[in-house]
CSV table of C-alpha atoms and ligand atoms in Angstrom, one decimal:
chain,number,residue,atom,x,y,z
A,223,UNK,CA,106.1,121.3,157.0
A,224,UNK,CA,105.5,123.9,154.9
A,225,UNK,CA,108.8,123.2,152.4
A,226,UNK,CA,106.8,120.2,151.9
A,227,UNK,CA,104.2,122.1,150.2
A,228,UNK,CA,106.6,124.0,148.4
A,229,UNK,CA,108.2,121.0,146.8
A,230,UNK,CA,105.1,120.0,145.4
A,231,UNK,CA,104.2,122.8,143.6
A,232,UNK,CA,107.8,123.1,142.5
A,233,UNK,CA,107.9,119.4,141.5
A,234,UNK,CA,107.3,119.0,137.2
A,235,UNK,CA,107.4,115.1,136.9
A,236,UNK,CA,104.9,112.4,137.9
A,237,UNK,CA,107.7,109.7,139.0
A,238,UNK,CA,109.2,113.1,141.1
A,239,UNK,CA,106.5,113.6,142.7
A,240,UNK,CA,105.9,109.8,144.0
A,241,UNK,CA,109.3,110.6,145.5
A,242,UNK,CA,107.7,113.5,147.3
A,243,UNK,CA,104.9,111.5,148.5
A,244,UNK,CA,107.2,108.5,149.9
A,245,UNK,CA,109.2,111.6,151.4
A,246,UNK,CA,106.0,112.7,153.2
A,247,UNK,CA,103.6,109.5,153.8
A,248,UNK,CA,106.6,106.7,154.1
A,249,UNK,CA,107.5,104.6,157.0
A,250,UNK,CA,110.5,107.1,157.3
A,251,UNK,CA,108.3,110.0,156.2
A,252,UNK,CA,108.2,113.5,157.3
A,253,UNK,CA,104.6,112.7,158.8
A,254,UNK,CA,105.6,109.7,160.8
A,255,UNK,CA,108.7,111.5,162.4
A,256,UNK,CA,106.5,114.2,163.7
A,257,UNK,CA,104.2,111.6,165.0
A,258,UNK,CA,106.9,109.9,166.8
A,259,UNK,CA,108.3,113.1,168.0
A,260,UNK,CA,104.6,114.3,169.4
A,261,UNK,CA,104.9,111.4,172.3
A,262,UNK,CA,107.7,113.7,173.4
A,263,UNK,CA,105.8,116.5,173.5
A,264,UNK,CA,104.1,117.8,177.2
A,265,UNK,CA,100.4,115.9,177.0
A,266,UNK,CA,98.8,119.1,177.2
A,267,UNK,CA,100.1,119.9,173.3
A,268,UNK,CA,99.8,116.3,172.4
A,269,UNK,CA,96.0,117.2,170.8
A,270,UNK,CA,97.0,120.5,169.2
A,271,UNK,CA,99.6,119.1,168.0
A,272,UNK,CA,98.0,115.6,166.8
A,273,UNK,CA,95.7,118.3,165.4
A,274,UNK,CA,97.8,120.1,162.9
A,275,UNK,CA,99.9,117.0,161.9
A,276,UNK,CA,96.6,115.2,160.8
A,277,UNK,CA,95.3,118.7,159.3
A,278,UNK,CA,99.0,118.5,157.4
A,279,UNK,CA,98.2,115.3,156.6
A,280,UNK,CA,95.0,115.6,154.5
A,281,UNK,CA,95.9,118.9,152.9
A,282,UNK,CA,99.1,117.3,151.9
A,283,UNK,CA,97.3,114.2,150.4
A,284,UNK,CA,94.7,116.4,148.9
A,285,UNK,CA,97.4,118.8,147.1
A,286,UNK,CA,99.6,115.7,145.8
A,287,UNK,CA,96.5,114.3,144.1
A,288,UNK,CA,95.4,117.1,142.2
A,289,UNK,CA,99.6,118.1,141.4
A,290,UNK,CA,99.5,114.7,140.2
A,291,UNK,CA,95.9,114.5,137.9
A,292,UNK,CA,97.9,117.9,136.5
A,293,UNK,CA,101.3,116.5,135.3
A,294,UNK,CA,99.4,113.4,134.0
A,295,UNK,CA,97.2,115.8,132.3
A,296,UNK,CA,100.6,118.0,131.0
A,297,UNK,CA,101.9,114.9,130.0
A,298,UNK,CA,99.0,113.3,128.1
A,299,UNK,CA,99.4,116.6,125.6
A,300,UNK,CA,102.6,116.5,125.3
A,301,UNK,CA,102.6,113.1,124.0
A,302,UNK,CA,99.7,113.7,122.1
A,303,UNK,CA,101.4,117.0,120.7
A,304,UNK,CA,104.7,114.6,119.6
A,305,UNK,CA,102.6,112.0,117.9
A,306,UNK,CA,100.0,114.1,116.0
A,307,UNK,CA,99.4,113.9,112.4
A,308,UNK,CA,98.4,116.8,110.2
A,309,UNK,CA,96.1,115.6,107.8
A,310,UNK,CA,96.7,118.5,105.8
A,311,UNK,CA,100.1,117.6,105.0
A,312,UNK,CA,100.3,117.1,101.1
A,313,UNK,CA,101.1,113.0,100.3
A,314,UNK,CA,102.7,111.3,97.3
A,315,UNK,CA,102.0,107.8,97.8
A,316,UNK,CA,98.5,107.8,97.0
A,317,UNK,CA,97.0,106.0,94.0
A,318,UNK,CA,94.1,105.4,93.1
A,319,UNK,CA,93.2,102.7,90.6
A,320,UNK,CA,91.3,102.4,87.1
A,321,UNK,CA,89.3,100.0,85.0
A,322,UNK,CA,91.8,97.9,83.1
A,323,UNK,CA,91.1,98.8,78.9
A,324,UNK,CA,90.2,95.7,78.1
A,325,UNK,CA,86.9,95.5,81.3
A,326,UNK,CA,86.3,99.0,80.1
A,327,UNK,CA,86.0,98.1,76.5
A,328,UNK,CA,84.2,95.3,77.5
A,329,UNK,CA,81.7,97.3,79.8
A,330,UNK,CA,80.9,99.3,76.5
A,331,UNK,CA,80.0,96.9,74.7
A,332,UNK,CA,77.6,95.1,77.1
A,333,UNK,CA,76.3,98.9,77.5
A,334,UNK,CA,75.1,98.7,73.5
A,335,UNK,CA,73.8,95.5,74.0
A,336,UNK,CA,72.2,95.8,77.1
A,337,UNK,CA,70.2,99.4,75.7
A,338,UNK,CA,69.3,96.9,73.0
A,339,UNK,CA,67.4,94.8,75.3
A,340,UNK,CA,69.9,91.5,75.0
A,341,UNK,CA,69.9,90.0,78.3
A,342,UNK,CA,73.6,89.1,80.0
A,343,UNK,CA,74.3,85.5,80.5
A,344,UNK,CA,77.0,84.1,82.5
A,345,UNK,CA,78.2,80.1,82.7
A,346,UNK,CA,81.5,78.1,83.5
A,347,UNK,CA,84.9,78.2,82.0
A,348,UNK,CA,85.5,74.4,83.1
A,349,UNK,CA,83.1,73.3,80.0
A,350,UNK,CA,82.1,69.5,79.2
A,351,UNK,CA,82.5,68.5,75.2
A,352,UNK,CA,78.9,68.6,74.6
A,353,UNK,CA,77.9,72.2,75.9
A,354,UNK,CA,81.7,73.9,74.1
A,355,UNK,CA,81.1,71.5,71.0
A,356,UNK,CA,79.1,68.8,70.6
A,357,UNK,CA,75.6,71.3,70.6
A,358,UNK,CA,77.1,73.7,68.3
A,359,UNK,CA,77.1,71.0,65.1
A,360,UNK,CA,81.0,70.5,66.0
A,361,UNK,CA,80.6,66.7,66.6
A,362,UNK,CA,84.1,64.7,67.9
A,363,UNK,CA,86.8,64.8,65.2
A,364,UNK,CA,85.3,67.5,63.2
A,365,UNK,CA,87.8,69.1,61.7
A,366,UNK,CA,86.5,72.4,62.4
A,367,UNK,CA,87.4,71.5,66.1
A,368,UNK,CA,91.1,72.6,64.9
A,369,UNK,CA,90.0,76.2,64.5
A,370,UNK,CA,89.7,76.5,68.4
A,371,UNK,CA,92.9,75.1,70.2
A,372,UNK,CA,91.5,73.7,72.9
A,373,UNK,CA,92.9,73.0,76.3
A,374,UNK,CA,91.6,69.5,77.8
A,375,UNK,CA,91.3,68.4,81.2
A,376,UNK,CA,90.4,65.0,79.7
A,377,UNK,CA,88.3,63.7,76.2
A,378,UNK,CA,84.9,65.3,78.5
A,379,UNK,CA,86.3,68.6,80.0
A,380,UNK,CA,87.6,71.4,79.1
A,381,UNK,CA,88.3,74.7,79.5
A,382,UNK,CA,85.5,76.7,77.4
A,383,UNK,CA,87.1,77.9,73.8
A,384,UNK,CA,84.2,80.4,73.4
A,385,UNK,CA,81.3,81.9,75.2
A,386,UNK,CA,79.0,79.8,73.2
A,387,UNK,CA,78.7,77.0,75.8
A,388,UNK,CA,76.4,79.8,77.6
A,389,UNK,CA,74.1,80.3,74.8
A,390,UNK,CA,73.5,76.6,74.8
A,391,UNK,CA,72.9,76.5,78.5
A,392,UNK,CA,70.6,79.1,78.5
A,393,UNK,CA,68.9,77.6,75.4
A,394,UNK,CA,68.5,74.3,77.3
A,395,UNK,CA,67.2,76.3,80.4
A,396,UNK,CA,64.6,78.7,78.7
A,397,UNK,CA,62.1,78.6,76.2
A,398,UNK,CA,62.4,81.0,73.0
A,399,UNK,CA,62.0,83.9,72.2
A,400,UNK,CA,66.1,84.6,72.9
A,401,UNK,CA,67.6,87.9,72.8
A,402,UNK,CA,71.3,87.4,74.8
A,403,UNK,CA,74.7,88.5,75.0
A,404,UNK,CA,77.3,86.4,76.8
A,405,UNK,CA,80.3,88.1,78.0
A,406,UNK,CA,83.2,86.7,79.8
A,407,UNK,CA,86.9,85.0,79.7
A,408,UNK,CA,87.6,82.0,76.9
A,409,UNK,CA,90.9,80.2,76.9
A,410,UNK,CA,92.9,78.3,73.5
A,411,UNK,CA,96.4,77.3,73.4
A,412,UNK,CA,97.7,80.4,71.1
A,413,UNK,CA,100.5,82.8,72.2
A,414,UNK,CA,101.9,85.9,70.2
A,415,UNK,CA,101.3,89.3,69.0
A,416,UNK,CA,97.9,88.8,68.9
A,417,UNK,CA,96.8,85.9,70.8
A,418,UNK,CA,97.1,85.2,74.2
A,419,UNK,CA,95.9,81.6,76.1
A,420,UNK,CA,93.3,83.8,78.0
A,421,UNK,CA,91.1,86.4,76.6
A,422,UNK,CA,87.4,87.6,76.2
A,423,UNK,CA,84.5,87.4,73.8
A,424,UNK,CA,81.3,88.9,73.8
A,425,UNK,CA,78.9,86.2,71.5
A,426,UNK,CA,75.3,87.6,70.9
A,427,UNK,CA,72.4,85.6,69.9
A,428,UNK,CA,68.7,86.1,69.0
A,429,UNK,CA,66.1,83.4,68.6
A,430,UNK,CA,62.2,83.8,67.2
A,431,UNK,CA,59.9,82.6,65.4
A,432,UNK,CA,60.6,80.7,62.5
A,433,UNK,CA,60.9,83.0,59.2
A,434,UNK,CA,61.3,85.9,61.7
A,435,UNK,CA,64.5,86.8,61.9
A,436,UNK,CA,66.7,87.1,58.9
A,437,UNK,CA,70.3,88.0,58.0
A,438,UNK,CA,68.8,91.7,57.3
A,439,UNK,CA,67.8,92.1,61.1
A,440,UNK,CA,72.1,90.6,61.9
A,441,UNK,CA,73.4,92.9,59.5
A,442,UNK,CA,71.6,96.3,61.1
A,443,UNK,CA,72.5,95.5,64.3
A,444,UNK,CA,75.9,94.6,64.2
A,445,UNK,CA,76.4,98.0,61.8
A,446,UNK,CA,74.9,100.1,63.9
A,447,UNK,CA,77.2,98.4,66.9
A,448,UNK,CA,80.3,98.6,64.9
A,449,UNK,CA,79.5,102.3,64.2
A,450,UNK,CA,79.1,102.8,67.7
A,451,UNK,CA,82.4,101.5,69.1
A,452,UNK,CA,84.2,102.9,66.4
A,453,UNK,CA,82.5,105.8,64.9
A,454,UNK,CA,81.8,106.8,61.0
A,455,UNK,CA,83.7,103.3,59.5
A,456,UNK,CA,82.7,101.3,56.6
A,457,UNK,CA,81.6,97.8,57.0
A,458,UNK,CA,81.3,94.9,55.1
A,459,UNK,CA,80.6,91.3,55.4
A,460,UNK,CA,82.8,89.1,53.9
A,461,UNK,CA,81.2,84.8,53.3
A,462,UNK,CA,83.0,82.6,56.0
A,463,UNK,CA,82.7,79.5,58.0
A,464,UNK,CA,81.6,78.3,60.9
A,465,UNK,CA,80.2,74.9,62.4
A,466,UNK,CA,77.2,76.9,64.0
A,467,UNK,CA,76.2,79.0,61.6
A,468,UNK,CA,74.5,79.0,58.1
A,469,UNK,CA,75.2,80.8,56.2
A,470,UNK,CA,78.1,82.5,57.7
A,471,UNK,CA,80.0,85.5,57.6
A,472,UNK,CA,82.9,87.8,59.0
A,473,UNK,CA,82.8,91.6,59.5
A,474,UNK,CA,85.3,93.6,58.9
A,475,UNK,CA,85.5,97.3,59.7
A,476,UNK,CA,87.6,99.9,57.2
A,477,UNK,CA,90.8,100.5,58.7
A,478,UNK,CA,90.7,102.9,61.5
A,479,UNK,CA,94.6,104.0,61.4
A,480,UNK,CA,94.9,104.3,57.1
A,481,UNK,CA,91.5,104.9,57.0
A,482,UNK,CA,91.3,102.3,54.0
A,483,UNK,CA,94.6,103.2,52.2
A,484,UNK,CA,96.4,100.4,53.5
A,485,UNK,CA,99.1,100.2,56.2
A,486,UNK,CA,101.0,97.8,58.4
A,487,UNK,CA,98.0,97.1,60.6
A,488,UNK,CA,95.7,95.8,58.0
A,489,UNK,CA,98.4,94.1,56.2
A,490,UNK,CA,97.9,96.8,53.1
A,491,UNK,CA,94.2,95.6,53.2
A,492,UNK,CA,92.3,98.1,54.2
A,493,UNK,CA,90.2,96.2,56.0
A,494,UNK,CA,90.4,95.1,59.9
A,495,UNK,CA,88.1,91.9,60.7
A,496,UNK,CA,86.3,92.3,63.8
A,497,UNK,CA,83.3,90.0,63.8
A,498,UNK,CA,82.3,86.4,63.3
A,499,UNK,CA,78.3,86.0,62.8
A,500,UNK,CA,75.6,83.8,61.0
A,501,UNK,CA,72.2,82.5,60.6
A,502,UNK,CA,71.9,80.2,63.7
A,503,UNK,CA,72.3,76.6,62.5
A,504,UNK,CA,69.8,74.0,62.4
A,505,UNK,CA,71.3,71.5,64.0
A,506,UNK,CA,72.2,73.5,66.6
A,507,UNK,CA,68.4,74.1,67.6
A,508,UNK,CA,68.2,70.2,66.9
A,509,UNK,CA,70.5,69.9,70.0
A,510,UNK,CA,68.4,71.7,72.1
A,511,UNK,CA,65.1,70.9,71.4
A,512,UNK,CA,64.2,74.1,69.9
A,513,UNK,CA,61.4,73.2,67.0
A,514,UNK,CA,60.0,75.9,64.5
A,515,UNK,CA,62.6,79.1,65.2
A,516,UNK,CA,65.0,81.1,63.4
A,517,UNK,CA,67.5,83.1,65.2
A,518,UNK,CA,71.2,84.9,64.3
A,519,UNK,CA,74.7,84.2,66.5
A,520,UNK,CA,77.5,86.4,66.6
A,521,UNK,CA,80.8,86.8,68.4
A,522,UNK,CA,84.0,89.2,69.2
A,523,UNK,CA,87.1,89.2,70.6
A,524,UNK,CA,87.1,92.0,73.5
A,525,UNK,CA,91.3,92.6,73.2
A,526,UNK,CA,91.0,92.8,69.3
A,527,UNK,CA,88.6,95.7,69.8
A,528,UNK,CA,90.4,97.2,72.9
A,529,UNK,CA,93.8,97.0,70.9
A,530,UNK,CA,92.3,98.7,67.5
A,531,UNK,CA,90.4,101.4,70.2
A,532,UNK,CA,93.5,102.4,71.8
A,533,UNK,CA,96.0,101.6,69.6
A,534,UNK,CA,98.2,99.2,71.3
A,535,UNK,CA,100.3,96.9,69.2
A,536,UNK,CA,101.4,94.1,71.4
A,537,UNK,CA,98.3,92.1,73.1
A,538,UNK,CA,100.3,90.6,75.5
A,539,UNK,CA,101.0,94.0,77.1
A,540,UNK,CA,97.7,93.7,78.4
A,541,UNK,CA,98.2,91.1,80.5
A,542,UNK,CA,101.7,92.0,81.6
A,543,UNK,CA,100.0,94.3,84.7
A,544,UNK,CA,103.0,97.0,83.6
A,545,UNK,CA,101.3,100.0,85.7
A,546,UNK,CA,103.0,102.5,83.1
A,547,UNK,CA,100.9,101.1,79.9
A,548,UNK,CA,97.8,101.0,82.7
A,549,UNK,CA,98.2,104.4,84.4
A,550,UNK,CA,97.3,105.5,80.2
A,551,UNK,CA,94.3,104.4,80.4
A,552,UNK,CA,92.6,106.5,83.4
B,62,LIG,N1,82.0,81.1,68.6
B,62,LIG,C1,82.8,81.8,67.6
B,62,LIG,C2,84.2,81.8,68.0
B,62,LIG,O1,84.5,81.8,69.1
B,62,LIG,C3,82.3,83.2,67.3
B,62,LIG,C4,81.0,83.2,66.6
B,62,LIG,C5,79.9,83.2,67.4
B,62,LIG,C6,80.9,83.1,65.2
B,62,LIG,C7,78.6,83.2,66.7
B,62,LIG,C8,79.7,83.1,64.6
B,62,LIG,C9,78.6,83.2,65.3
B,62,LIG,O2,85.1,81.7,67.1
């Protein structure tokens, strides 16, 4: 028997040693030969012998299962060894991503506004004619309508043309005093250097009292904004138009790349226009119900100010998702 033993320490293979144990414990095993061969035996060795066989057999048994809980243990490592990762290993692929200019720009400017104590409104870009027009003294075939390519769903819906809407909503929904920015994406059907169908405004507006807030109060603010976002500029309002405003004006900054000279980018003016703002409109309180106020309204174009703050030429780049003009901005 004892080559037996030898062969299972020798043996370095699970399925290897299954062969030894079939060899040993079989039908036609080593153990059942010598059990067939005892009934030769004289019956006075019969017992000794019956003795040591059995003896054989649980040593045998024992030694195969711990040979066997060994390999299976060797082999475990070894397959752990092949498959193990070093974590330390230096990697290329990662990237990690960034705030897109345009939502970073955008962030900034709610920052300002925010520290200013304006209140962030949100509401719907499907917009119904009354909320995107209608309230804001641009009655139906208004000519000023024109200024804002609209895209229609039908003659009632719409996709918003300016975050206005949401100052009417929250108008309708709250009583004065008002002191609110409304951020968010505004859609007209425009498409070139400088417009795109999509892009984002920030609009402001501050109700009171009546006689309490006057053009002086607009005109600090906004300065003191403008100086903010792009640093020691000149800025001047220039008389302008619009339906929901009176009176009304646009703010232009002095040009950040000539610094006033003229150049390409302000088309020799100067000047860059940044800002549309005004004394809030009567009728426009008329449409909500508001009696006895005064308030100002004003509204940008996020891109504008993300394209004059990093100098990029070509709006639509933006929107392209190009992760070379993107991976500039980190
Ligand atoms: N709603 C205007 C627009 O989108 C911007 C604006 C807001 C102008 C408030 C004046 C006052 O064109």
């Amino acid at each position: 028997m004892k080559e037996w033993y030898e062969k299972i320490d020798a043996v370095e293979r699970v399925s290897d040693l299954e062969a030894i144990r079939i060899g040993i414990f079989g039908k036609k095993g080593v153990l059942a030969a010598e059990f067939a061969k005892m009934k030769e035996a004289p019956n006075e060795q019969k017992a000794a012998i019956a003795k040591a066989l059995n003896s054989h057999k649980s040593d045998l048994s024992v030694r195969i299962r711990e040979k066997k809980e060994l390999l299976q243990l060797h082999e475990l490592e070894a397959a752990m060894q092949a498959e193990a990762l070093d974590v330390t290993l230096y990697s290329t692929t990662s990237q990690s991503g960034s705030l897109h200019p345009v939502m970073e720009t955008m962030d900034r400017i709610v920052e300002y506004f925010s520290a200013m104590n304006f209140a962030v409104h949100t509401g719907p870009m499907i917009e119904d004619d009354f909320h995107n027009f209608e309230a804001l003294n641009l009655p139906k075939y208004h000519p000023a309508r024109d200024m804002q390519d609209t895209f229609y769903f039908h003659d009632e819906m719409l996709l918003r043309t300016h975050t206005s809407p949401v100052q009417i909503r929250t108008m309708l929904n709250s009583k004065p005093p008002i002191r609110m920015i409304a951020p968010g994406a505004v859609f007209r059907r425009d498409y070139d250097l400088t417009h795109t169908p999509m892009f984002h405004q920030v609009e402001g507006l501050l109700v009171d009292e009546a006689g309490r807030v006057s053009f002086a109060n607009l005109k600090f603010i906004l300065e003191d904004f403008l100086h903010h976002m792009f640093g020691d500029v000149a800025v001047r309002f220039r008389p302008s138009f619009f339906p929901f405003t009176e009176p009304s004006a646009e703010v232009d900054i002095s040009c950040i790349f000539c610094e006033g000279s003229g150049c390409r980018v302000c088309s020799k003016t100067g000047w860059l226009e940044v800002l549309g703002c005004g004394i809030v409109d009567a009728n426009v309180f008329d449409a909500v119900g508001y009696k006895d106020v005064s308030g100002y309204a004003f509204g940008l174009g996020v891109e504008r100010f993300a394209m004059l703050i990093h100098r990029i030429g070509d709006l639509r780049s933006l929107f392209e998702g190009d992760i070379r003009l993107l991976e500039q901005f980190r």
